[in-house]
PDB file of C-alpha atoms in Angstrom:
ATOM      1  CA  MET A  27     128.974 154.632  97.941  1.00 46.00           C
ATOM      2  CA  ASP A  28     126.485 155.551  95.242  1.00 55.00           C
ATOM      3  CA  LYS A  29     122.950 154.839  96.401  1.00 61.00           C
ATOM      4  CA  LYS A  30     122.215 152.730  93.235  1.00 56.00           C
ATOM      5  CA  VAL A  31     125.227 150.487  93.938  1.00 53.00           C
ATOM      6  CA  LYS A  32     124.287 150.208  97.723  1.00 56.00           C
ATOM      7  CA  ASN A  33     120.761 149.114  96.566  1.00 61.00           C
ATOM      8  CA  GLY A  34     122.134 146.539  94.171  1.00 63.00           C
ATOM      9  CA  ILE A  35     124.395 145.137  96.851  1.00 55.00           C
ATOM     10  CA  THR A  36     121.553 144.911  99.341  1.00 60.00           C
ATOM     11  CA  LEU A  37     119.523 143.008  96.656  1.00 60.00           C
ATOM     12  CA  PHE A  38     122.489 140.606  96.054  1.00 57.00           C
ATOM     13  CA  LEU A  39     123.021 140.070  99.742  1.00 53.00           C
ATOM     14  CA  TRP A  40     119.246 139.482 100.145  1.00 54.00           C
ATOM     15  CA  ARG A  41     119.507 136.706  97.589  1.00 58.00           C
ATOM     16  CA  LEU A  42     122.313 135.041  99.531  1.00 52.00           C
ATOM     17  CA  HIS A  43     120.902 135.578 103.086  1.00 55.00           C
ATOM     18  CA  PRO A  44     117.392 137.009 103.149  1.00 57.00           C
ATOM     19  CA  ASN A  45     116.053 138.099 106.442  1.00 65.00           C
ATOM     20  CA  GLN A  46     112.635 139.250 107.339  1.00 70.00           C
ATOM     21  CA  GLU A  47     113.021 143.010 107.145  1.00 74.00           C
ATOM     22  CA  GLU A  48     114.666 142.789 103.642  1.00 73.00           C
ATOM     23  CA  GLU A  49     112.002 140.414 102.539  1.00 73.00           C
ATOM     24  CA  ARG A  50     109.389 142.806 103.536  1.00 78.00           C
ATOM     25  CA  GLN A  51     111.087 145.580 101.539  1.00 79.00           C
ATOM     26  CA  ILE A  52     111.123 143.432  98.564  1.00 78.00           C
ATOM     27  CA  VAL A  53     107.669 142.387  98.789  1.00 77.00           C
ATOM     28  CA  LEU A  54     106.392 146.085  99.308  1.00 82.00           C
ATOM     29  CA  LEU A  55     108.466 147.323  96.239  1.00 82.00           C
ATOM     30  CA  SER A  56     106.975 144.324  94.385  1.00 80.00           C
ATOM     31  CA  LEU A  57     103.471 145.618  95.233  1.00 81.00           C
ATOM     32  CA  VAL A  58     104.476 149.003  94.154  1.00 84.00           C
ATOM     33  CA  ASP A  59     105.884 147.731  90.941  1.00 84.00           C
ATOM     34  CA  ALA A  60     102.733 145.566  90.327  1.00 80.00           C
ATOM     35  CA  ALA A  61     100.488 148.755  90.855  1.00 83.00           C
ATOM     36  CA  LYS A  62     102.772 150.570  88.234  1.00 85.00           C
ATOM     37  CA  LEU A  63     103.874 153.035  90.997  1.00 88.00           C
ATOM     38  CA  LEU A  64     107.546 152.701  90.823  1.00 86.00           C
ATOM     39  CA  SER A  65     107.906 156.052  89.078  1.00 88.00           C
ATOM     40  CA  ILE A  66     106.641 157.672  92.399  1.00 88.00           C
ATOM     41  CA  VAL A  67     109.247 155.956  94.413  1.00 84.00           C
ATOM     42  CA  TYR A  68     111.933 156.455  91.602  1.00 85.00           C
ATOM     43  CA  PRO A  69     111.164 159.743  89.976  1.00 87.00           C
ATOM     44  CA  ASN A  70     114.148 159.232  87.668  1.00 86.00           C
ATOM     45  CA  GLY A  71     112.967 157.025  84.861  1.00 86.00           C
ATOM     46  CA  LYS A  72     116.240 155.295  84.646  1.00 88.00           C
ATOM     47  CA  ASP A  73     116.394 154.441  88.339  1.00 86.00           C
ATOM     48  CA  ALA A  74     112.791 153.282  87.946  1.00 85.00           C
ATOM     49  CA  ARG A  75     113.707 150.784  85.321  1.00 88.00           C
ATOM     50  CA  ALA A  76     116.778 149.618  86.974  1.00 87.00           C
ATOM     51  CA  ALA A  77     114.706 148.890  90.204  1.00 85.00           C
ATOM     52  CA  GLN A  78     112.153 147.185  88.207  1.00 85.00           C
ATOM     53  CA  LYS A  79     114.942 145.039  86.467  1.00 86.00           C
ATOM     54  CA  GLN A  80     116.254 144.067  89.932  1.00 84.00           C
ATOM     55  CA  LEU A  81     113.079 143.460  91.418  1.00 82.00           C
ATOM     56  CA  LYS A  82     112.207 141.030  88.577  1.00 81.00           C
ATOM     57  CA  HIS A  83     115.573 139.134  89.201  1.00 79.00           C
ATOM     58  CA  VAL A  84     115.050 138.904  92.851  1.00 76.00           C
ATOM     59  CA  ASN A  85     111.327 138.016  92.765  1.00 72.00           C
ATOM     60  CA  LYS A  86     112.261 134.749  91.090  1.00 71.00           C
ATOM     61  CA  ASN A  87     113.418 133.690  94.446  1.00 63.00           C
ATOM     62  CA  LEU A  88     110.244 134.720  96.433  1.00 64.00           C
ATOM     63  CA  PRO A  89     107.322 132.475  96.472  1.00 62.00           C
ATOM     64  CA  VAL A  90     104.992 135.150  97.375  1.00 62.00           C
ATOM     65  CA  SER A  91     105.818 137.164  94.179  1.00 62.00           C
ATOM     66  CA  LYS A  92     103.226 135.309  92.002  1.00 69.00           C
ATOM     67  CA  ALA A  93     100.497 135.587  94.522  1.00 72.00           C
ATOM     68  CA  VAL A  94     101.118 139.414  95.001  1.00 71.00           C
ATOM     69  CA  LYS A  95     101.036 139.870  91.228  1.00 72.00           C
ATOM     70  CA  ASP A  96      97.895 137.779  91.015  1.00 79.00           C
ATOM     71  CA  THR A  97      96.344 139.722  93.854  1.00 82.00           C
ATOM     72  CA  ILE A  98      97.044 143.145  92.404  1.00 78.00           C
ATOM     73  CA  GLN A  99      95.554 141.918  88.991  1.00 81.00           C
ATOM     74  CA  ALA A 100      92.454 140.923  90.695  1.00 88.00           C
ATOM     75  CA  ILE A 101      92.186 144.194  92.459  1.00 88.00           C
ATOM     76  CA  GLU A 102      92.662 146.038  89.101  1.00 87.00           C
ATOM     77  CA  ILE A 103      89.958 143.936  87.433  1.00 90.00           C
ATOM     78  CA  SER A 104      87.603 144.608  90.383  1.00 91.00           C
ATOM     79  CA  VAL A 105      88.184 148.262  90.116  1.00 90.00           C
ATOM     80  CA  ILE A 106      87.569 148.348  86.255  1.00 91.00           C
ATOM     81  CA  ALA A 107      84.527 146.276  86.752  1.00 90.00           C
ATOM     82  CA  ALA A 108      83.039 148.592  89.428  1.00 90.00           C
ATOM     83  CA  ILE A 109      83.962 151.824  87.142  1.00 90.00           C
ATOM     84  CA  ALA A 110      82.198 150.076  84.154  1.00 88.00           C
ATOM     85  CA  VAL A 111      79.038 149.249  86.294  1.00 88.00           C
ATOM     86  CA  THR A 112      78.881 152.531  87.704  1.00 87.00           C
ATOM     87  CA  THR A 113      79.429 154.453  84.539  1.00 84.00           C
ATOM     88  CA  SER A 114      76.698 152.108  82.685  1.00 80.00           C
ATOM     89  CA  SER A 115      74.437 152.740  85.572  1.00 76.00           C
ATOM     90  CA  SER A 116      74.817 156.452  85.567  1.00 73.00           C
ATOM     91  CA  ASN A 117      74.437 156.570  81.559  1.00 73.00           C
ATOM     92  CA  GLN A 118      71.030 154.724  81.938  1.00 75.00           C
ATOM     93  CA  SER A 119      69.859 156.960  84.793  1.00 69.00           C
ATOM     94  CA  ASN A 120      70.677 160.198  82.645  1.00 71.00           C
ATOM     95  CA  SER A 121      69.016 158.845  79.435  1.00 66.00           C
ATOM     96  CA  SER A 122      65.645 157.969  81.142  1.00 58.00           C
TER      97      SER A 122
END
């Protein structure tokens, strides 16, 4: 059976009868997707887009998906702010 078809079937079955292990896999892939790292897991761009599409569909049924997305966004904002402060501080030190 084609791996892509098997993954699609797994996601379909998860929607019908989720179990803890499959839910963990979906949450983990959601974190990978939110961090924009699906291209590492799925080097083929077509597969990455297909996985992203399936995750969006499946995540509608997961109550944790919004919390995961919000957490990733908060982390990204914190990292950007830390970089901006460090860069600004470094520039001020060099110009003195």
